[in-house]
Backbone as CSV, one residue per row, in Angstrom:
resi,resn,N_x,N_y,N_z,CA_x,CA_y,CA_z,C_x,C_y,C_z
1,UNK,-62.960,-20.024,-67.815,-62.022,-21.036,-67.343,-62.783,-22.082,-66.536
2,UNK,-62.350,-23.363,-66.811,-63.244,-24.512,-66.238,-62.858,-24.639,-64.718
3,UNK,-63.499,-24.894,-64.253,-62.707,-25.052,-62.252,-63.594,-26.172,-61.796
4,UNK,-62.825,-27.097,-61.627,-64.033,-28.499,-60.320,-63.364,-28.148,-59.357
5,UNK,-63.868,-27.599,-57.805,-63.395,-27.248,-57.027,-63.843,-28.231,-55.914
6,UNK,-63.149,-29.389,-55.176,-63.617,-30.438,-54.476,-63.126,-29.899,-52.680
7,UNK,-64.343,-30.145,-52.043,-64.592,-29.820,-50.394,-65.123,-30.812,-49.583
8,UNK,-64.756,-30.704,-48.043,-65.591,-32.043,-47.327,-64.645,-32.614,-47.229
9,UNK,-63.439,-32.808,-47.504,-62.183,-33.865,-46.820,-61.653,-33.860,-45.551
10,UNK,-61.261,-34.519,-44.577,-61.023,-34.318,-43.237,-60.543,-35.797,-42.740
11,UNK,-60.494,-35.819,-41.329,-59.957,-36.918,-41.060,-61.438,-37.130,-39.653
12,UNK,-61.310,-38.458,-39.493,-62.403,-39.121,-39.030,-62.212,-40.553,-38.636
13,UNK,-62.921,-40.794,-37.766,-62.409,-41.941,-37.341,-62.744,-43.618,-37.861
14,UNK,-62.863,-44.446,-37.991,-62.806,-45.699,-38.771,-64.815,-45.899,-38.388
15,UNK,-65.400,-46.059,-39.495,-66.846,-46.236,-39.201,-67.545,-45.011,-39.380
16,UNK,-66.928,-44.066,-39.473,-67.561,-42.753,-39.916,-67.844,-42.492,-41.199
17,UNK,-68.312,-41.457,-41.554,-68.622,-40.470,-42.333,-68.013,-39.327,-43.058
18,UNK,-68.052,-38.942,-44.268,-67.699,-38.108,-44.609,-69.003,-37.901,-46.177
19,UNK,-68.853,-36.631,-46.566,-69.326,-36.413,-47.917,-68.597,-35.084,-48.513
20,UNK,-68.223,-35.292,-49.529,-67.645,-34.781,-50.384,-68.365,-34.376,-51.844
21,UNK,-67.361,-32.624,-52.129,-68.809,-32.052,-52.574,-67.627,-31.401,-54.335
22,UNK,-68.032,-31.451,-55.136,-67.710,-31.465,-56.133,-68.169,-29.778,-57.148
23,UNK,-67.771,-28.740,-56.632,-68.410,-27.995,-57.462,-68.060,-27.036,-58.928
24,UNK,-68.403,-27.368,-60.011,-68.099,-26.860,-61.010,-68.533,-25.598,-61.860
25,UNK,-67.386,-25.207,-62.226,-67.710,-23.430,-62.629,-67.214,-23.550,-64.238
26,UNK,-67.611,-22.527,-65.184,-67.044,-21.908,-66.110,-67.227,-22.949,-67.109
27,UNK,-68.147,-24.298,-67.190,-68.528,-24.965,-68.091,-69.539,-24.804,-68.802
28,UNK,-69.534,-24.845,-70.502,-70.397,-24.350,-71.297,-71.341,-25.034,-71.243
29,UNK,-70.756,-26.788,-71.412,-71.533,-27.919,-71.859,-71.453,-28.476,-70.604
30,UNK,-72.241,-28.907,-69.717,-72.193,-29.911,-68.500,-71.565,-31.106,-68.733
31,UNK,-70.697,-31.758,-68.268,-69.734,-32.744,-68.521,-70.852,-34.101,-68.370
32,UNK,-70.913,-35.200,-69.376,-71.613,-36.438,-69.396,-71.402,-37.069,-68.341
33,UNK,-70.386,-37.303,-67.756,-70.131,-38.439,-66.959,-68.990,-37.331,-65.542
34,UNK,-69.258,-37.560,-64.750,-68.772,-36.934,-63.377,-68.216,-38.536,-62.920
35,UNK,-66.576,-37.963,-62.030,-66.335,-39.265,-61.357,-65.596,-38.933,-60.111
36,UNK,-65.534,-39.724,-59.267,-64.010,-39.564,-58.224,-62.994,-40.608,-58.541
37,UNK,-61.988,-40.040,-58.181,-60.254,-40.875,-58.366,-60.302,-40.581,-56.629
38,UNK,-59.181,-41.781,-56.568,-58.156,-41.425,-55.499,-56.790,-41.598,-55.338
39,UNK,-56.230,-41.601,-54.905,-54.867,-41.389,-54.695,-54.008,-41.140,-53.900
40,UNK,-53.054,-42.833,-53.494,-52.774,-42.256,-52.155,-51.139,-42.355,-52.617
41,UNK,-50.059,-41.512,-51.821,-48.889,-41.645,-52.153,-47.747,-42.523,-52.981
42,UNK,-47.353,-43.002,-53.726,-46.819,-43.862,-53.942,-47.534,-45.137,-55.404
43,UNK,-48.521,-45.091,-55.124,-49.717,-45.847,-55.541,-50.364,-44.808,-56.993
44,UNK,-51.053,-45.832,-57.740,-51.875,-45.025,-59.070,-52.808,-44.908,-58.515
45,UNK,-53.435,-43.577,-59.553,-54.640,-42.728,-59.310,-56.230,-44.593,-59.681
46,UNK,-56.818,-44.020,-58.114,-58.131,-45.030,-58.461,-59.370,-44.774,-58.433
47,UNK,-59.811,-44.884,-59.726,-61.477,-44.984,-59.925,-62.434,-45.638,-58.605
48,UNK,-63.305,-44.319,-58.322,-64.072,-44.526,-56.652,-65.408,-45.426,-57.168
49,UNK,-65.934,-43.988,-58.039,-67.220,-43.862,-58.869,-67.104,-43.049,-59.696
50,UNK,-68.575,-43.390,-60.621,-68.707,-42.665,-61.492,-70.385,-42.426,-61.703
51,UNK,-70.789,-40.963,-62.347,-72.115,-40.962,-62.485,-72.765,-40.286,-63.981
52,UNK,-73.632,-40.962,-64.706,-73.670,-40.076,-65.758,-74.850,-38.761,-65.270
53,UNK,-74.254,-37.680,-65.748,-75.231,-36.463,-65.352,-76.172,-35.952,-65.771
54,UNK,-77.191,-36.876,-66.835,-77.950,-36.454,-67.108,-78.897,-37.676,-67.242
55,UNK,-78.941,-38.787,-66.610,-79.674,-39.835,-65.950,-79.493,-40.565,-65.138
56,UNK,-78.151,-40.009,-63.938,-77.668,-40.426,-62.770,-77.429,-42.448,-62.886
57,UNK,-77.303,-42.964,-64.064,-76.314,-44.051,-63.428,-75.157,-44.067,-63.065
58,UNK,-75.130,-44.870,-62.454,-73.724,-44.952,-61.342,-73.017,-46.030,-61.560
59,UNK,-71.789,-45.845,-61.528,-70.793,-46.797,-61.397,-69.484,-47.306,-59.809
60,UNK,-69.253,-48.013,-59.626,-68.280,-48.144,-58.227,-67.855,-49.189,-58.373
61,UNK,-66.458,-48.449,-57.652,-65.558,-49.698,-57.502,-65.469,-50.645,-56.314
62,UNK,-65.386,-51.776,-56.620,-65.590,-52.766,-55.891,-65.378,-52.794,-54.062
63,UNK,-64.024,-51.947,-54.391,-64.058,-51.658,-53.047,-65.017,-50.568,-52.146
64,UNK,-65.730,-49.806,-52.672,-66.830,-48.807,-52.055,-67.918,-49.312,-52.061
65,UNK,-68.325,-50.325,-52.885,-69.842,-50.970,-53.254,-70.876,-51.120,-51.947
66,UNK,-71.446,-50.242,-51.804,-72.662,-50.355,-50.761,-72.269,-49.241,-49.854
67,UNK,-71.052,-49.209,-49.723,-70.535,-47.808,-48.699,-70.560,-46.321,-49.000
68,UNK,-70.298,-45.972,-50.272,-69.732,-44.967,-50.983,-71.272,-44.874,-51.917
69,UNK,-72.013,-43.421,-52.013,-73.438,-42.854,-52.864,-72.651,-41.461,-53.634
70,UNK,-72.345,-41.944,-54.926,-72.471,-40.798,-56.034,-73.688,-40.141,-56.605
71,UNK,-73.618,-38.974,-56.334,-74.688,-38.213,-56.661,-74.768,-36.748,-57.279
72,UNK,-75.645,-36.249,-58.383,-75.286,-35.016,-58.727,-76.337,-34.558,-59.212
73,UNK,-76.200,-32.904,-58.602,-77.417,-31.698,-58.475,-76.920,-30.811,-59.698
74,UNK,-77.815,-31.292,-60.632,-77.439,-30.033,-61.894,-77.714,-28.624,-61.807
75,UNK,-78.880,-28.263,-60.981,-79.206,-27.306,-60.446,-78.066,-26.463,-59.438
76,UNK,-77.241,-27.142,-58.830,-76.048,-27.001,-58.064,-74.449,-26.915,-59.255
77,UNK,-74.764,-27.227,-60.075,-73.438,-27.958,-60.947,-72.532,-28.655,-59.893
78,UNK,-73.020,-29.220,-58.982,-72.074,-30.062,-58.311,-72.445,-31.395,-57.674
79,UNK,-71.177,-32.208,-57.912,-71.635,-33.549,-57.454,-71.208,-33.959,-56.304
80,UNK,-71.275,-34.845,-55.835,-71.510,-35.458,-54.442,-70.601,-36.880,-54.357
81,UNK,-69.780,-37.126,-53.240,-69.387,-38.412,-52.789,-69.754,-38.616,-51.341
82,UNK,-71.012,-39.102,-51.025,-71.268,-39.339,-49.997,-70.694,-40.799,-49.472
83,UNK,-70.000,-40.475,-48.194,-68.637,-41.879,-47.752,-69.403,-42.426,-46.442
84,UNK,-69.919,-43.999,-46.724,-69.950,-44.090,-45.051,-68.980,-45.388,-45.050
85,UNK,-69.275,-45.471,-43.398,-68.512,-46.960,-43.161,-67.451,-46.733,-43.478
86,UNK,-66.476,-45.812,-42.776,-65.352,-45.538,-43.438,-64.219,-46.401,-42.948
87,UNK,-63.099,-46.985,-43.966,-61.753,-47.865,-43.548,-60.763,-46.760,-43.527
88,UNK,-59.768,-47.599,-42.859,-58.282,-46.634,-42.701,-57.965,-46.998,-44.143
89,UNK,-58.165,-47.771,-44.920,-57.614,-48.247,-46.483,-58.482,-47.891,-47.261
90,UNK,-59.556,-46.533,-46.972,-59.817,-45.355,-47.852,-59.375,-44.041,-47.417
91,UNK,-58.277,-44.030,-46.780,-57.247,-42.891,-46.756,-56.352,-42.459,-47.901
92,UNK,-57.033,-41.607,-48.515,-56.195,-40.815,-49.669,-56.722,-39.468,-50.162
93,UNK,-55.803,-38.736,-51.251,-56.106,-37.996,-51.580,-57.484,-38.326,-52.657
94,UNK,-58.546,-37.170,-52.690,-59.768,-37.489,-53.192,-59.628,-36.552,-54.503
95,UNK,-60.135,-36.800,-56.011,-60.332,-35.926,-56.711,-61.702,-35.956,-57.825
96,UNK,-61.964,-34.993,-58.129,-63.245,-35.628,-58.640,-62.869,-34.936,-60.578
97,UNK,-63.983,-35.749,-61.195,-62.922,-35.281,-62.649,-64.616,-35.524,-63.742
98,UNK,-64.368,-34.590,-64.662,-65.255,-34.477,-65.846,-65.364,-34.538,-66.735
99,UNK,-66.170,-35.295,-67.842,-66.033,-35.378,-69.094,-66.830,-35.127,-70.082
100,UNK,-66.162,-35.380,-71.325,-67.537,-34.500,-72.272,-68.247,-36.286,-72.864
101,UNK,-67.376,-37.431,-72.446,-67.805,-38.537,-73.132,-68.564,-39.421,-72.499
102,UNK,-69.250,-41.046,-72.537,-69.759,-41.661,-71.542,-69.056,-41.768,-70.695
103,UNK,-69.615,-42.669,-70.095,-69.436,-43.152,-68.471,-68.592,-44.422,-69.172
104,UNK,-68.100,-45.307,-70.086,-67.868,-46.281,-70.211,-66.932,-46.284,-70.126
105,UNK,-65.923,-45.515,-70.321,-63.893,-45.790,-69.595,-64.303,-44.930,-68.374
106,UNK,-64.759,-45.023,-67.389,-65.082,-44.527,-66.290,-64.077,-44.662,-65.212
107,UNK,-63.210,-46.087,-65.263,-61.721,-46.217,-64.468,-60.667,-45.634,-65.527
108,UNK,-60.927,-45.394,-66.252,-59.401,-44.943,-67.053,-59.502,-42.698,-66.979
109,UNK,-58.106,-42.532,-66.553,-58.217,-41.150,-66.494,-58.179,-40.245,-67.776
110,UNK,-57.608,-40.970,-68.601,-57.654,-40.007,-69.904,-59.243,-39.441,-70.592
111,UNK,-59.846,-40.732,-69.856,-61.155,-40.573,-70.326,-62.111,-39.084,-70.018
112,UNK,-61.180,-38.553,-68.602,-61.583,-37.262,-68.216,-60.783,-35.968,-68.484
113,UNK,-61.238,-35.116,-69.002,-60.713,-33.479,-69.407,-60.622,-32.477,-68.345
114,UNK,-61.333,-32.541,-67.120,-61.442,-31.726,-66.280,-60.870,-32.419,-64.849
115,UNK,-60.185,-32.172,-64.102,-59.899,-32.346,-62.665,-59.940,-31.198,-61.382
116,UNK,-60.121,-31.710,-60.628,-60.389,-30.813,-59.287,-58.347,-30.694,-58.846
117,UNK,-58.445,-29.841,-57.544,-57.264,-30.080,-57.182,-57.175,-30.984,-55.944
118,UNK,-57.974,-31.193,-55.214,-58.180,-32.555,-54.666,-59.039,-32.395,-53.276
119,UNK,-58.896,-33.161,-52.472,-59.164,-32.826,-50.736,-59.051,-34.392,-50.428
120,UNK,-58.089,-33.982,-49.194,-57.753,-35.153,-48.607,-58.760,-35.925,-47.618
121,UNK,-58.711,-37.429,-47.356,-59.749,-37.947,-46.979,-58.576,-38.574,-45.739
122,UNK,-58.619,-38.517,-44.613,-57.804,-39.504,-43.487,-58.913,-40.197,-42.297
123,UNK,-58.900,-41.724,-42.546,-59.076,-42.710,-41.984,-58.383,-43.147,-40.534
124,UNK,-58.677,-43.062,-39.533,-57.817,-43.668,-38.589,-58.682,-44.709,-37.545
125,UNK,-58.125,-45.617,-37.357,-58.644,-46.675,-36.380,-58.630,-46.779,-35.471
């Protein structure tokens, strides 16, 4: 049975830190492309980053660009959202998700087969 099991969510104060840890079990084939979503109440699920896992390019969304380091330890089967510079308007639920295809629908969710069950990220100012 496949499991992305996502850890490291907490609450913290505006300018901080967090990293978030992505770890995957019970996969035959290592998934091509690793990503994070987020998701905050009310609102659609949003593409953070994305990384392909077997020559680490990276992808991010505009709003994390320079703040937010995707990263992943195959040796670990788990990937990484390292968060700095943190805003209260990256307060949400965090999930990280896997696929067997590229990185190129990397914002679209269908594009991923595997999901975590989440860990929450809270921002306060």
């Amino acid at each position: 049975q496949v499991q992305l099991v996502e850890s490291g969510g907490g609450s913290v104060q505006a300018g901080g830190s967090l990293r978030l840890s992505c770890a995957a079990s019970g996969l035959i084939d290592r998934p091509t492309c690793m990503a994070w979503f987020r998701q905050v109440p009310g609102k659609e699920r949003e593409a953070v980053a994305a990384i392909y896992t077997d020559g680490g390019h990276t992808y991010y969304a505009d709003s994390v660009k320079g703040r937010f380091t995707i990263s992943q330890d195959n040796a670990k089967n788990t990937n990484y959202l390292q968060m700095n510079s943190l805003k209260p308007e990256d307060t949400a639920m965090y999930y990280c998700a896997g696929g067997p295809s590229s990185c190129w629908y990397w914002t679209q969710e269908h594009a991923f087969g595997y999901w975590g069950q989440g860990t929450q990220v809270t921002v306060s100012s």
